[in-house]
Short mmCIF file of C-alpha atoms and ligand atoms in Angstrom, two decimals:
data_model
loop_
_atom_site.label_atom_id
_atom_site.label_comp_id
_atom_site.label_asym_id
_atom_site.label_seq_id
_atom_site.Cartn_x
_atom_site.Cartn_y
_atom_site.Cartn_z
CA UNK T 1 0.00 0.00 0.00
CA UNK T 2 2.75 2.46 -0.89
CA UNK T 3 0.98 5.26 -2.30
CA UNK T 4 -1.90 5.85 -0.03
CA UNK T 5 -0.28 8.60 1.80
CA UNK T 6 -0.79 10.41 -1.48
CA UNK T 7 -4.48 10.88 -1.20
CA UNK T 8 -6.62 13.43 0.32
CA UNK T 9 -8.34 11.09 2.87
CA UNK T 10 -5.11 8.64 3.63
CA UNK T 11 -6.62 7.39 6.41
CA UNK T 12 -10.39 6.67 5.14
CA UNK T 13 -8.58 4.73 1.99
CA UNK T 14 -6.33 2.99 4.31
CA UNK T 15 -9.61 2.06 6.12
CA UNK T 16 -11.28 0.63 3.05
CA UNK T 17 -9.19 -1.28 1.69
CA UNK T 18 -8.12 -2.89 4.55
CA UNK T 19 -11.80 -4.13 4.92
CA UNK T 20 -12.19 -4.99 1.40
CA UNK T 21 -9.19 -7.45 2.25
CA UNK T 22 -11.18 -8.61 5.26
CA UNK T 23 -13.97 -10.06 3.56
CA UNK T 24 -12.33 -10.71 0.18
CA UNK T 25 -11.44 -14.79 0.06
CA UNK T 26 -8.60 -16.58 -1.79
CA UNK T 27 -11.28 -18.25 -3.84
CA UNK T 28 -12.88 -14.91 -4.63
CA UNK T 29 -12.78 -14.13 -8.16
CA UNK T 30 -15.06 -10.62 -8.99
CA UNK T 31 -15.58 -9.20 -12.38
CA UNK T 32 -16.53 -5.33 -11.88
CA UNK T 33 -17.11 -2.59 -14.64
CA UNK T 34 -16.64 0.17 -14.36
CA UNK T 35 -19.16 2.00 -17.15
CA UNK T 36 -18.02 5.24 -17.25
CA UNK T 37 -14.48 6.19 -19.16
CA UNK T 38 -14.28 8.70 -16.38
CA UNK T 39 -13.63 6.37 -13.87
CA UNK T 40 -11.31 4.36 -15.93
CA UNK T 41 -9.04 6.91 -16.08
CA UNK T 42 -9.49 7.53 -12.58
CA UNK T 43 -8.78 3.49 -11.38
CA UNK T 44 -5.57 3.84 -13.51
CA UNK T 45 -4.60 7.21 -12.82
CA UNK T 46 -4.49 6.20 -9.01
CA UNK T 47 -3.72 3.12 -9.29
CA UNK T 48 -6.72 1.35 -7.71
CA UNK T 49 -6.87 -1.35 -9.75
CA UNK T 50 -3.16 -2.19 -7.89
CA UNK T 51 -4.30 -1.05 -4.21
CA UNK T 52 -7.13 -3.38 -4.38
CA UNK T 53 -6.68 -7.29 -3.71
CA UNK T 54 -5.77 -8.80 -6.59
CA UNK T 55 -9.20 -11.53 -6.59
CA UNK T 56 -10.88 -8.10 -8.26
CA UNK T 57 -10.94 -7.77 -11.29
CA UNK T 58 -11.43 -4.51 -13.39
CA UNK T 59 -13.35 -4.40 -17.00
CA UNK T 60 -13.78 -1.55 -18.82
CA UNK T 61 -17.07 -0.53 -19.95
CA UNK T 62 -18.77 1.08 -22.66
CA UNK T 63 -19.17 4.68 -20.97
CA UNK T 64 -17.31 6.97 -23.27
CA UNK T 65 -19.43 8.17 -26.06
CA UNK T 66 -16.80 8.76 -28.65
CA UNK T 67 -15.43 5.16 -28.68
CA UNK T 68 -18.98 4.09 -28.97
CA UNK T 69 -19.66 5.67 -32.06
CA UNK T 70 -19.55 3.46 -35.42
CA UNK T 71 -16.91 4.36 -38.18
CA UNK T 72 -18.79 6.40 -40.59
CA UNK T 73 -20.72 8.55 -38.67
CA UNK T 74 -18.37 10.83 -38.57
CA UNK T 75 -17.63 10.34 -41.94
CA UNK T 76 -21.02 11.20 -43.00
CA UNK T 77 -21.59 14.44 -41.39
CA UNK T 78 -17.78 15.38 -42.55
CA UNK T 79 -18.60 14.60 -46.12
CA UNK T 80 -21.67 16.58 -46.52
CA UNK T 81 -19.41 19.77 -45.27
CA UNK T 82 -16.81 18.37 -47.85
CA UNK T 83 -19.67 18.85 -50.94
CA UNK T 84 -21.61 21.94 -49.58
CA UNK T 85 -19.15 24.76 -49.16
CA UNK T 86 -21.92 26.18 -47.26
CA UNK T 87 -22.09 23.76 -44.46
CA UNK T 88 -19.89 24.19 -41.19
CA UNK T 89 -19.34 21.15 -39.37
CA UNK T 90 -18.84 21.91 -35.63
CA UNK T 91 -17.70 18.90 -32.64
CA UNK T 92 -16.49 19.13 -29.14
CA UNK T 93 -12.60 18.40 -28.91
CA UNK T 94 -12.71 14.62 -28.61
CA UNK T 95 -14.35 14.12 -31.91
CA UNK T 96 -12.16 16.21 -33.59
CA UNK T 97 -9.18 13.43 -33.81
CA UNK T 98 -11.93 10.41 -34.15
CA UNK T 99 -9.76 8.71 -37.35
CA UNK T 100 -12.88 8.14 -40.33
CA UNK T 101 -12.50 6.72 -43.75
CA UNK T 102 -10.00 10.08 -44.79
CA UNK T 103 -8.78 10.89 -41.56
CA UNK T 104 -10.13 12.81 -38.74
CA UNK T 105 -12.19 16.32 -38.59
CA UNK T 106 -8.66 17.87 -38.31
CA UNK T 107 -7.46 15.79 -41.68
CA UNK T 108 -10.56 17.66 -43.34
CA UNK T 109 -9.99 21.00 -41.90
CA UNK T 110 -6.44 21.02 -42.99
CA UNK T 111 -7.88 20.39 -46.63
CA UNK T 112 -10.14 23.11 -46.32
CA UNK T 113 -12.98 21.97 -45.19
CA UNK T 114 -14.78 24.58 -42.50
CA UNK T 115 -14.43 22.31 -39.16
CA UNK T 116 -14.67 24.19 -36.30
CA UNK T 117 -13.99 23.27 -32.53
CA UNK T 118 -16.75 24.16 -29.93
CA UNK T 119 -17.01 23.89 -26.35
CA UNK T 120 -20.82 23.88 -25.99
CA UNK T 121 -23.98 23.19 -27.70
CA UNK T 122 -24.27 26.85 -27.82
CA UNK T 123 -21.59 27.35 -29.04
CA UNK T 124 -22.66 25.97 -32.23
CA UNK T 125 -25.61 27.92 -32.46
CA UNK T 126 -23.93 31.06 -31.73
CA UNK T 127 -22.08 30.40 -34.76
CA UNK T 128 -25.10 29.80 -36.66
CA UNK T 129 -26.43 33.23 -35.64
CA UNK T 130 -23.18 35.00 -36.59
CA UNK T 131 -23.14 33.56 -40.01
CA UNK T 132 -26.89 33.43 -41.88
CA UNK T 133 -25.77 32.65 -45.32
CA UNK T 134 -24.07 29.60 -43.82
CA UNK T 135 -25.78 26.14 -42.78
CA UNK T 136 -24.05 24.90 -39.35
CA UNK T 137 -23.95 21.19 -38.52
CA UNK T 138 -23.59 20.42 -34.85
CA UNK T 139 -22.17 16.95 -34.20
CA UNK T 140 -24.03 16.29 -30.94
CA UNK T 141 -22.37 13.63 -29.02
CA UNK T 142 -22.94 11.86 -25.37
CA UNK T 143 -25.11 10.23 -23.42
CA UNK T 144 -27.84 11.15 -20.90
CA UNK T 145 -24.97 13.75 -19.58
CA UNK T 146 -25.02 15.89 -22.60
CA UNK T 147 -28.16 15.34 -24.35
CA UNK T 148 -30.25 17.62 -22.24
CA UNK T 149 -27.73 20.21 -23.52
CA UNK T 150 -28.20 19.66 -27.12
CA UNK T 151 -31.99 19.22 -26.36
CA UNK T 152 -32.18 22.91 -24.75
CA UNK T 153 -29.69 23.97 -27.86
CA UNK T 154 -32.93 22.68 -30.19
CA UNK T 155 -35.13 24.56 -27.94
CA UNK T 156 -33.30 28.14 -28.03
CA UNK T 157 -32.73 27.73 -31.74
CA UNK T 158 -36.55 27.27 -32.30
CA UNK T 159 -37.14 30.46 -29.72
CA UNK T 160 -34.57 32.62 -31.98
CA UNK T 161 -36.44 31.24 -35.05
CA UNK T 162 -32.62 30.44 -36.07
CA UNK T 163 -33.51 28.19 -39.64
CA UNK T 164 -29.23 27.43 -40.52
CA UNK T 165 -28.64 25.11 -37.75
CA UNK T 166 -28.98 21.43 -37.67
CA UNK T 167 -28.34 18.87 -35.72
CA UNK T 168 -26.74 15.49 -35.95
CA UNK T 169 -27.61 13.63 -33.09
CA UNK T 170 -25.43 11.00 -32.08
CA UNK T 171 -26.90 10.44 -28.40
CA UNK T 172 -27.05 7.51 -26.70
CA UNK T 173 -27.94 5.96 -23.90
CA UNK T 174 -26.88 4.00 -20.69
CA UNK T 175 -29.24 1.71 -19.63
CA UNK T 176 -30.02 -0.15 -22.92
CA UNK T 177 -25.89 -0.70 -23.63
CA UNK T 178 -25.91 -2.27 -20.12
CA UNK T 179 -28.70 -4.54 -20.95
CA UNK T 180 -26.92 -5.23 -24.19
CA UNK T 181 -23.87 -6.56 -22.34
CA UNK T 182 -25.92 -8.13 -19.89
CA UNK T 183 -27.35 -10.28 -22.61
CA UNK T 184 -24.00 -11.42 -23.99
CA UNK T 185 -23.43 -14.94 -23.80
CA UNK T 186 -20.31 -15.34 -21.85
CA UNK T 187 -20.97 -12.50 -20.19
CA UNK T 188 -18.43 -12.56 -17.44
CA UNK T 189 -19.10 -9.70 -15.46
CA UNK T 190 -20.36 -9.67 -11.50
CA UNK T 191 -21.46 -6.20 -10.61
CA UNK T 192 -21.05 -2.64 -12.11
CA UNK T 193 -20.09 0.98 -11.03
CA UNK T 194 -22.42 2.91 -12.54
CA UNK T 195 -21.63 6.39 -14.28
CA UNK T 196 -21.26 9.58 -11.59
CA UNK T 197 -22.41 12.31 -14.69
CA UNK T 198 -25.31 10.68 -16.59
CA UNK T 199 -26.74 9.35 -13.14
CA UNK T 200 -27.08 12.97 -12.15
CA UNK T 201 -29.92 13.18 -15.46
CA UNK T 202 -31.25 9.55 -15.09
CA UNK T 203 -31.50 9.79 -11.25
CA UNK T 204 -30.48 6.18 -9.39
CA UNK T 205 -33.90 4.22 -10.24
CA UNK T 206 -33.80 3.19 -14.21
CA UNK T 207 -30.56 0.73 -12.90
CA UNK T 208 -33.19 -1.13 -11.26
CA UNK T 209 -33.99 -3.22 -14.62
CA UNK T 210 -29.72 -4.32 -14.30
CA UNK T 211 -30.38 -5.19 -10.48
CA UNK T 212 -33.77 -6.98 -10.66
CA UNK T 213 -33.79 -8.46 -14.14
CA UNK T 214 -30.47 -9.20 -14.72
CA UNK T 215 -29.57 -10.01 -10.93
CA UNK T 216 -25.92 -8.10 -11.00
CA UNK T 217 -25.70 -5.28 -8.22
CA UNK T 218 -24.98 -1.25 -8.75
CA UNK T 219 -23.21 1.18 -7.13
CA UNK T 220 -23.42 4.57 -8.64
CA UNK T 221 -20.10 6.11 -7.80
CA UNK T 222 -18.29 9.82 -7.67
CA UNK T 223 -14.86 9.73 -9.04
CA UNK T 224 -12.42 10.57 -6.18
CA UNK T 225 -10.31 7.77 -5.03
CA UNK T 226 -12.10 6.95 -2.06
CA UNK T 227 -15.44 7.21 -3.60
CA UNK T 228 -14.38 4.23 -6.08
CA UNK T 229 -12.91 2.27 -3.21
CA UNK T 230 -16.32 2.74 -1.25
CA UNK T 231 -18.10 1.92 -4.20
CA UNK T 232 -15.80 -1.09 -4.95
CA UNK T 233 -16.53 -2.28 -1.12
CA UNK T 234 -20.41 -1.69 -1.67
CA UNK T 235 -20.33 -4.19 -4.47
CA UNK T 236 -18.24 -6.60 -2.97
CA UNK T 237 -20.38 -6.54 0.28
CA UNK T 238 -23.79 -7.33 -1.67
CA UNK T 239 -21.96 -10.10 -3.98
CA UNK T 240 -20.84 -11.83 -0.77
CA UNK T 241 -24.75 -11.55 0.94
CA UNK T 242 -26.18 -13.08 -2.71
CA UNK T 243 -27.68 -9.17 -2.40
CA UNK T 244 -28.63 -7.35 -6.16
CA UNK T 245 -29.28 -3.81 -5.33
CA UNK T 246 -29.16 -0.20 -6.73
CA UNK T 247 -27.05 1.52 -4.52
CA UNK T 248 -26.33 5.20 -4.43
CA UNK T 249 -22.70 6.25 -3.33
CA UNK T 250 -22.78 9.60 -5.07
CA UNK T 251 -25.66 10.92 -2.98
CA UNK T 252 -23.92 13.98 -3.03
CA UNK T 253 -24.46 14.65 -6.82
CA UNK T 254 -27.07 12.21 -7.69
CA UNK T 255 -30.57 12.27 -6.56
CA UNK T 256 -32.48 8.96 -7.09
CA UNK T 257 -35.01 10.67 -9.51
CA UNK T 258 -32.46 12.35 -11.19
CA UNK T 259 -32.37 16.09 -12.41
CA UNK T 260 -36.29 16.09 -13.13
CA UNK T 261 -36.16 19.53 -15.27
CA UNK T 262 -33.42 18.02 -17.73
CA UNK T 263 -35.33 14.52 -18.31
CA UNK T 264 -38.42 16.72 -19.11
CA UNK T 265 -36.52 18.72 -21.82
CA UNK T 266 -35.07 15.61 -23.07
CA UNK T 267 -38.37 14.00 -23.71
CA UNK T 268 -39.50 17.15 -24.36
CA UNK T 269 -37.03 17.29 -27.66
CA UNK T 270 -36.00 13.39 -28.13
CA UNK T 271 -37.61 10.33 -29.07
CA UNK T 272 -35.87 6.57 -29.00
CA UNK T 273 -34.22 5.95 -32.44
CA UNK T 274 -35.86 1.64 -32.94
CA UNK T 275 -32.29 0.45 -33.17
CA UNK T 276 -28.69 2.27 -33.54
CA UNK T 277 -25.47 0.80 -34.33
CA UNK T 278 -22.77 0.57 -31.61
CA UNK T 279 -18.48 0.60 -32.57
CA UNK T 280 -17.95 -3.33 -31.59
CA UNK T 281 -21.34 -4.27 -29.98
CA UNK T 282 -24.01 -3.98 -33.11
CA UNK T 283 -27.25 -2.88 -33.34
CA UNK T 284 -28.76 -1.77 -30.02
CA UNK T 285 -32.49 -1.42 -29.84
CA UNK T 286 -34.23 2.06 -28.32
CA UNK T 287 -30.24 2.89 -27.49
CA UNK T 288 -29.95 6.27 -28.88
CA UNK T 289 -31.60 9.33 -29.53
CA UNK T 290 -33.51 11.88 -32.67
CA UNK T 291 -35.04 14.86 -32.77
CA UNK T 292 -38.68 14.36 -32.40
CA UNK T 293 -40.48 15.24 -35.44
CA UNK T 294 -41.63 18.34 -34.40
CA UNK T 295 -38.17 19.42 -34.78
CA UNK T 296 -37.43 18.06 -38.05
CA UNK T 297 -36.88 21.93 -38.45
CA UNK T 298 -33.29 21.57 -36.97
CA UNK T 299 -32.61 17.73 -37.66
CA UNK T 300 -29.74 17.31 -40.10
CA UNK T 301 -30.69 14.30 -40.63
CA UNK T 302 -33.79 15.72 -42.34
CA UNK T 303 -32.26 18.74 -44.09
CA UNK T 304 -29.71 16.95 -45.87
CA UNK T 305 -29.44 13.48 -47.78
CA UNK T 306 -27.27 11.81 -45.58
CA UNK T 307 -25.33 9.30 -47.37
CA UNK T 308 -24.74 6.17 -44.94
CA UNK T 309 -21.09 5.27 -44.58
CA UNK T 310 -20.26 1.90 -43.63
CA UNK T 311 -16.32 1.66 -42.88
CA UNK T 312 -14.68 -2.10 -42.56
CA UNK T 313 -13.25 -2.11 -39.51
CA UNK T 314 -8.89 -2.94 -39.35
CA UNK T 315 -10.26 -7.34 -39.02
CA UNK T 316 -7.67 -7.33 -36.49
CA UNK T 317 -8.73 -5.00 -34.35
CA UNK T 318 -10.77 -5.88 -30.88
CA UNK T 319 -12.57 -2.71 -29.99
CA UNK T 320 -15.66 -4.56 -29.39
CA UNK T 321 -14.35 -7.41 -27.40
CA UNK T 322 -12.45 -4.64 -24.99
CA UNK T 323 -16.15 -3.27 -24.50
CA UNK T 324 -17.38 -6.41 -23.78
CA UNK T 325 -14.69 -7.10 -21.48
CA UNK T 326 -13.89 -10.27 -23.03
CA UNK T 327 -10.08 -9.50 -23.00
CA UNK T 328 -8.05 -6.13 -22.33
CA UNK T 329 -6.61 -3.50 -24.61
CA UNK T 330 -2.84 -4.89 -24.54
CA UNK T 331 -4.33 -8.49 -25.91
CA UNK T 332 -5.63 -7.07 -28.81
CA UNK T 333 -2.73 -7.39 -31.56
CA UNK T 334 -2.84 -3.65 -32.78
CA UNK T 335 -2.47 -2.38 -29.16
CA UNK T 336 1.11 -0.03 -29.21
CA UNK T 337 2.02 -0.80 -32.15
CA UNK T 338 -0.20 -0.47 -35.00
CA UNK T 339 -2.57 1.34 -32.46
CA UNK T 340 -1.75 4.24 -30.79
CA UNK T 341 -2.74 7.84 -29.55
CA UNK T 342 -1.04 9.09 -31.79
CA UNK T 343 -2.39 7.11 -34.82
CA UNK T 344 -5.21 5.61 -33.39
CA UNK T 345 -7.19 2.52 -35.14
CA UNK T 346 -9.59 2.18 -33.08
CA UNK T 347 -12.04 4.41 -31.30
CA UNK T 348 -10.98 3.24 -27.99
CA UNK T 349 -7.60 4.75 -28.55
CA UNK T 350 -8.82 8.25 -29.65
CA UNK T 351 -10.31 9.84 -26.36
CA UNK T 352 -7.71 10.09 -23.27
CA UNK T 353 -11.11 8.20 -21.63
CA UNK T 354 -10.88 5.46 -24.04
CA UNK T 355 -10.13 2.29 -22.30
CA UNK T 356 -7.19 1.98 -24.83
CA UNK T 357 -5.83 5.19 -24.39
CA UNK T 358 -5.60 5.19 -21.03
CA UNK T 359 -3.79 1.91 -20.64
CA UNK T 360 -1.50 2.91 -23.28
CA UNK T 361 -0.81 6.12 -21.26
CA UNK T 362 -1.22 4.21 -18.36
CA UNK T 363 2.02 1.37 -19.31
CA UNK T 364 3.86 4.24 -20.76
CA UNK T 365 3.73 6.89 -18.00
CA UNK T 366 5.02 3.78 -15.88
CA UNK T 367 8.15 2.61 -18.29
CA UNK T 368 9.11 5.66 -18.34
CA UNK T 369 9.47 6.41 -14.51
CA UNK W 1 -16.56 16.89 -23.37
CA UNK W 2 -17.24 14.87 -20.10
CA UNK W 3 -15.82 16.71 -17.65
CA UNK W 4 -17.85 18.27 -15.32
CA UNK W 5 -16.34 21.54 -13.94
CA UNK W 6 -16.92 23.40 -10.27
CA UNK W 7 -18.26 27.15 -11.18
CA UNK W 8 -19.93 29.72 -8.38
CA UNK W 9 -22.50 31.75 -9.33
CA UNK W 10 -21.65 35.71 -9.57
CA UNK W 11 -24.54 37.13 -10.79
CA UNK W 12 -27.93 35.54 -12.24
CA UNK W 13 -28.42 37.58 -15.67
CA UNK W 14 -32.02 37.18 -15.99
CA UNK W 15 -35.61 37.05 -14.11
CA UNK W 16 -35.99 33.43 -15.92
CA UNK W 17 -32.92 31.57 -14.68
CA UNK W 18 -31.73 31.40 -18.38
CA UNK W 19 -28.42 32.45 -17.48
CA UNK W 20 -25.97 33.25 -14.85
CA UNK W 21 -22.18 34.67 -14.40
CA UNK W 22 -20.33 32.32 -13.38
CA UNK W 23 -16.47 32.06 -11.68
CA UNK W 24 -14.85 29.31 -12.75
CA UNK W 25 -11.68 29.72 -11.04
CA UNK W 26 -11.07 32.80 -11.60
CA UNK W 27 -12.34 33.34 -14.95
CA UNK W 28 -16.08 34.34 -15.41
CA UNK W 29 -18.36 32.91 -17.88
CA UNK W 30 -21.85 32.66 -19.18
CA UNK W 31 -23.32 29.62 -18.09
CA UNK W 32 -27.09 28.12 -18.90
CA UNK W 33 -28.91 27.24 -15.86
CA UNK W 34 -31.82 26.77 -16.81
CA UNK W 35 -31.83 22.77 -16.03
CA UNK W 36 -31.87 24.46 -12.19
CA UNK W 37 -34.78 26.19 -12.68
CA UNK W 38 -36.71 24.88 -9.69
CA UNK W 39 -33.70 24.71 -7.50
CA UNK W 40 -33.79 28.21 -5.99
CA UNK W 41 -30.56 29.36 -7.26
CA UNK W 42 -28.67 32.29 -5.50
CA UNK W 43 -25.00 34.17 -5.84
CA UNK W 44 -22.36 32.45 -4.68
CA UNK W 45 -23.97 28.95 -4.84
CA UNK W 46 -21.71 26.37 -6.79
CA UNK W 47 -22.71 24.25 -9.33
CA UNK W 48 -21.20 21.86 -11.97
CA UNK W 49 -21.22 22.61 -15.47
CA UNK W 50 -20.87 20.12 -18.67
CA UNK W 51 -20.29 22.02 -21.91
CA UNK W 52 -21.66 25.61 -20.85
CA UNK W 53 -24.72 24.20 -18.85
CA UNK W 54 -24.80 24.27 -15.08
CA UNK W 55 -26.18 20.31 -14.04
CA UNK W 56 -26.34 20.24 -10.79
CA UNK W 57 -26.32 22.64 -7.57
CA UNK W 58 -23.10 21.38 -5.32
CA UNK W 59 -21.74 22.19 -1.81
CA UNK W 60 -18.86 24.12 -1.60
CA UNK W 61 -16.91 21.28 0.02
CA UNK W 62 -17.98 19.43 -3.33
CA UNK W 63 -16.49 22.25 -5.32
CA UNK W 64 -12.99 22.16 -3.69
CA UNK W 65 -13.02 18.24 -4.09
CA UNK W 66 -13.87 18.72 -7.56
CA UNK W 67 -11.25 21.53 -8.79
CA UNK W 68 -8.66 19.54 -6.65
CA UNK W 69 -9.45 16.10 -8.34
CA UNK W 70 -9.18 17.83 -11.76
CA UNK W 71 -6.06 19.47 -10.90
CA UNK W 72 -4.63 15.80 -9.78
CA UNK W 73 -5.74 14.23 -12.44
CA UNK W 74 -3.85 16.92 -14.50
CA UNK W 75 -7.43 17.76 -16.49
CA UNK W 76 -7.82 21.09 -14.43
CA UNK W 77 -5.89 22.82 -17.89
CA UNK W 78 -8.31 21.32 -20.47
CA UNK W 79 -11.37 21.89 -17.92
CA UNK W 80 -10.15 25.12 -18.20
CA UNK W 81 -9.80 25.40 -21.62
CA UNK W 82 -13.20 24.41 -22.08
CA UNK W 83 -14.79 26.86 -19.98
CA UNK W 84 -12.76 29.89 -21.78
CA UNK W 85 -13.97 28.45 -24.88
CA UNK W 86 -17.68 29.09 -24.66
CA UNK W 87 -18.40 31.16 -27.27
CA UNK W 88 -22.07 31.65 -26.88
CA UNK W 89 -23.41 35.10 -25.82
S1 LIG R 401 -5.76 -1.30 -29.47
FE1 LIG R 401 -6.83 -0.08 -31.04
S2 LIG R 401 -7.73 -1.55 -32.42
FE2 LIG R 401 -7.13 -2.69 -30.58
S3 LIG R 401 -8.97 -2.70 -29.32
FE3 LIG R 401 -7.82 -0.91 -28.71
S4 LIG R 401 -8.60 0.77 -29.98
FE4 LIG R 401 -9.32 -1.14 -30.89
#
């Protein structure tokens, strides 16, 4: 336990994990995923998957929405701002370097193309605003923790009558994914941590389907150290009672009902696509978002003729069995060497909350100590 | 684009909780918070923001975690980034 002096709260971890050893067994073996990329990073950034005893095991879920997305969506919005010279295609940061069938947003800026990096929905259609003669594309990316955002976006451009912005909704959601996985045959895992951010929209009670149906605990978790080890300890406790519960570490942020107002304006804007395709794990039904039709108005995928993009995947790449936590990033053969932040292959490896990425940074951060 | 980043409210900029100033470390930004409607907001209470909307109302014990875990986790620069970014009016 070398590092624990490290951490705000020394003494609490300290206090933690030595129970977690107390009640772990030799003959223990516990599968936990962690959902969210968030707290991926976190586990390795700590080094929590090493302070824990080594009878848990970590898999790395499906929680960060860039790696999730299919090759060729990106692709397809890109394209349409490659034929209409009229058409700005605007993303948040971590979709900018998302590698599609001729290179990434930033391959297509550098050719020309107008790609532009925002921060917020809003930001998007402020830029709409600013430039009338031009027809904005918003990327809209996330799950449950940013689609209220682009939902309110919708809302403001329909109160500003604003007719040049569209948007290309890529939103998905949490809870079908996790029955998804849950359905896998082979599926290996015991329990899950569910996501601090979108928990704070969904509120604690939809996880009751994973609990109840499925009969694999939840602990809904905040991201400091000790939060994960609590969390971690949570679990553990209701796999060794036979217990399946939705449990609700992140009080503090999350309310069981979730933020009411941004569920409303959600609905209010959204509907349930029947099925959408997920990088690695296939066609998901009710799993991601459109506008409703009322806002056809600002749907992209109304205004323009969206040609559908299918990329082969690289056959040797294992995105989808890393999601599925059938094996880990480093056993896939592309991992560091064909694969890598720098040129990534996969989706896992663009975002620094890619499961990928981070134990790529992870290994090489340590090597090079 | 997941990052959820500490602000405290400075000034509320209109009667319909559209917006508010808020202090993100020492840099102030427009923020949407109108998903906080019916939460009573006043100055100087913290909340955390995801790309230029405020999500959630937070203590300010919350808040110091927060901006200390992003600053460990060395993603206090890009949080910051992000919030000088908004561009929206
Ligand atoms: S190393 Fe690259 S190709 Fe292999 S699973 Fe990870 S992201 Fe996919």
């Amino acid at each position: 336990m070398k590092f624990i002096d490290e951490f705000r709260n020394p003494e609490l971890i300290r206090k933690t994990l030595e129970e977690l050893e107390k009640i772990v067994e030799p003959d223990d073996h516990f599968r936990i995923m962690e959902v969210c990329g968030g707290h991926t990073y976190a586990i390795f950034h700590f080094g929590l998957h090493e302070l824990v005893p080594k009878n848990i095991e970590f898999i790395h879920g499906p929680g960060c929405p860039v790696c999730v997305l299919p090759p060729g969506r990106v692709d397809e919005a890109l394209s349409l701002a490659e034929k209409h010279e009229d058409v700005i295609f605007t993303a948040f940061g971590d979709v900018m370097r998302v590698p599609g069938k001729n290179g990434s947003p930033l391959t297509y800026k550098a050719m020309g193309v107008d790609v532009r990096m925002i921060y917020s929905p809003l930001d998007a259609l402020d830029i709409a605003i600013k430039n009338p003669d031009k027809k904005v594309l918003l990327f809209a990316i996330g799950f449950e923790t940013t689609a209220p955002s682009t939902a309110l976006t919708v809302l403001r451009a329909k109160e500003l009558d604003v007719d040049n912005f569209f948007v290309y909704s890529n939103h998905v959601k949490i809870i079908p994914v996790l029955e998804s996985i849950l359905a896998q045959p082979g599926m290996k895992v015991d329990g899950f941590i569910g996501p601090g951010h979108a928990s704070v929209v969904i509120g604690a009670e939809p996880y009751n389907i994973v609990a109840e149906k499925y009969k694999k605990p939840v602990v809904i978790s905040g991201f400091e150290p000790l939060d994960l080890l609590q969390s971690i300890l949570m679990l553990i406790k209701q796999l060794k009672n036979g217990e399946t519960k939705v449990e609700n570490q992140y009080k503090r942020a999350v309310a069981d009902e979730g933020n009411v107002r941004a569920l409303q304006v959600m609905d209010q804007v959204f509907e349930d696509r029947t099925i959408f395709e997920w990088r690695g794990l296939g066609g998901i039904h009710n799993s991601a978002l459109k506008l409703r039709p009322e806002f056809a108005k600002w749907d992209a995928e109304v205004h323009f003729n969206i040609e559908k993009i299918n990329i082969e995947e690289n056959k040797e790449a294992r995105c989808g069995d890393v999601l599925k936590g059938i094996i880990k990033p480093n056993q896939c053969k592309l991992f560091g060497k064909v694969c890598t932040p720098e040129n990534p292959v996969g989706a896992l490896m663009v975002s620094s909350e890619g499961a990928c990425a981070t134990y790529y940074n992870h290994m090489f951060s340590t090597m090079s100590q | 684009m997941c990052l959820a980043i500490p602000g405290k409210i400075v000034e509320l900029l209109d009667d319909d909780y559209q917006y508010a100033m808020i202090d993100v470390s020492g840099v102030k930004r427009k923020v949407n918070v109108s998903l906080l409607k019916n939460e009573g907001l006043k100055e100087n209470d913290w909340v955390l923001i995801h790309v230029g909307f405020a999500m959630n109302k937070i203590s300010e014990k919350e808040a110091t975690e927060q901006l200390e875990l992003l600053k460990a986790i060395g993603e206090q620069e890009e949080a910051m980034e992000e919030v000088k970014g908004y561009q929206f009016e």
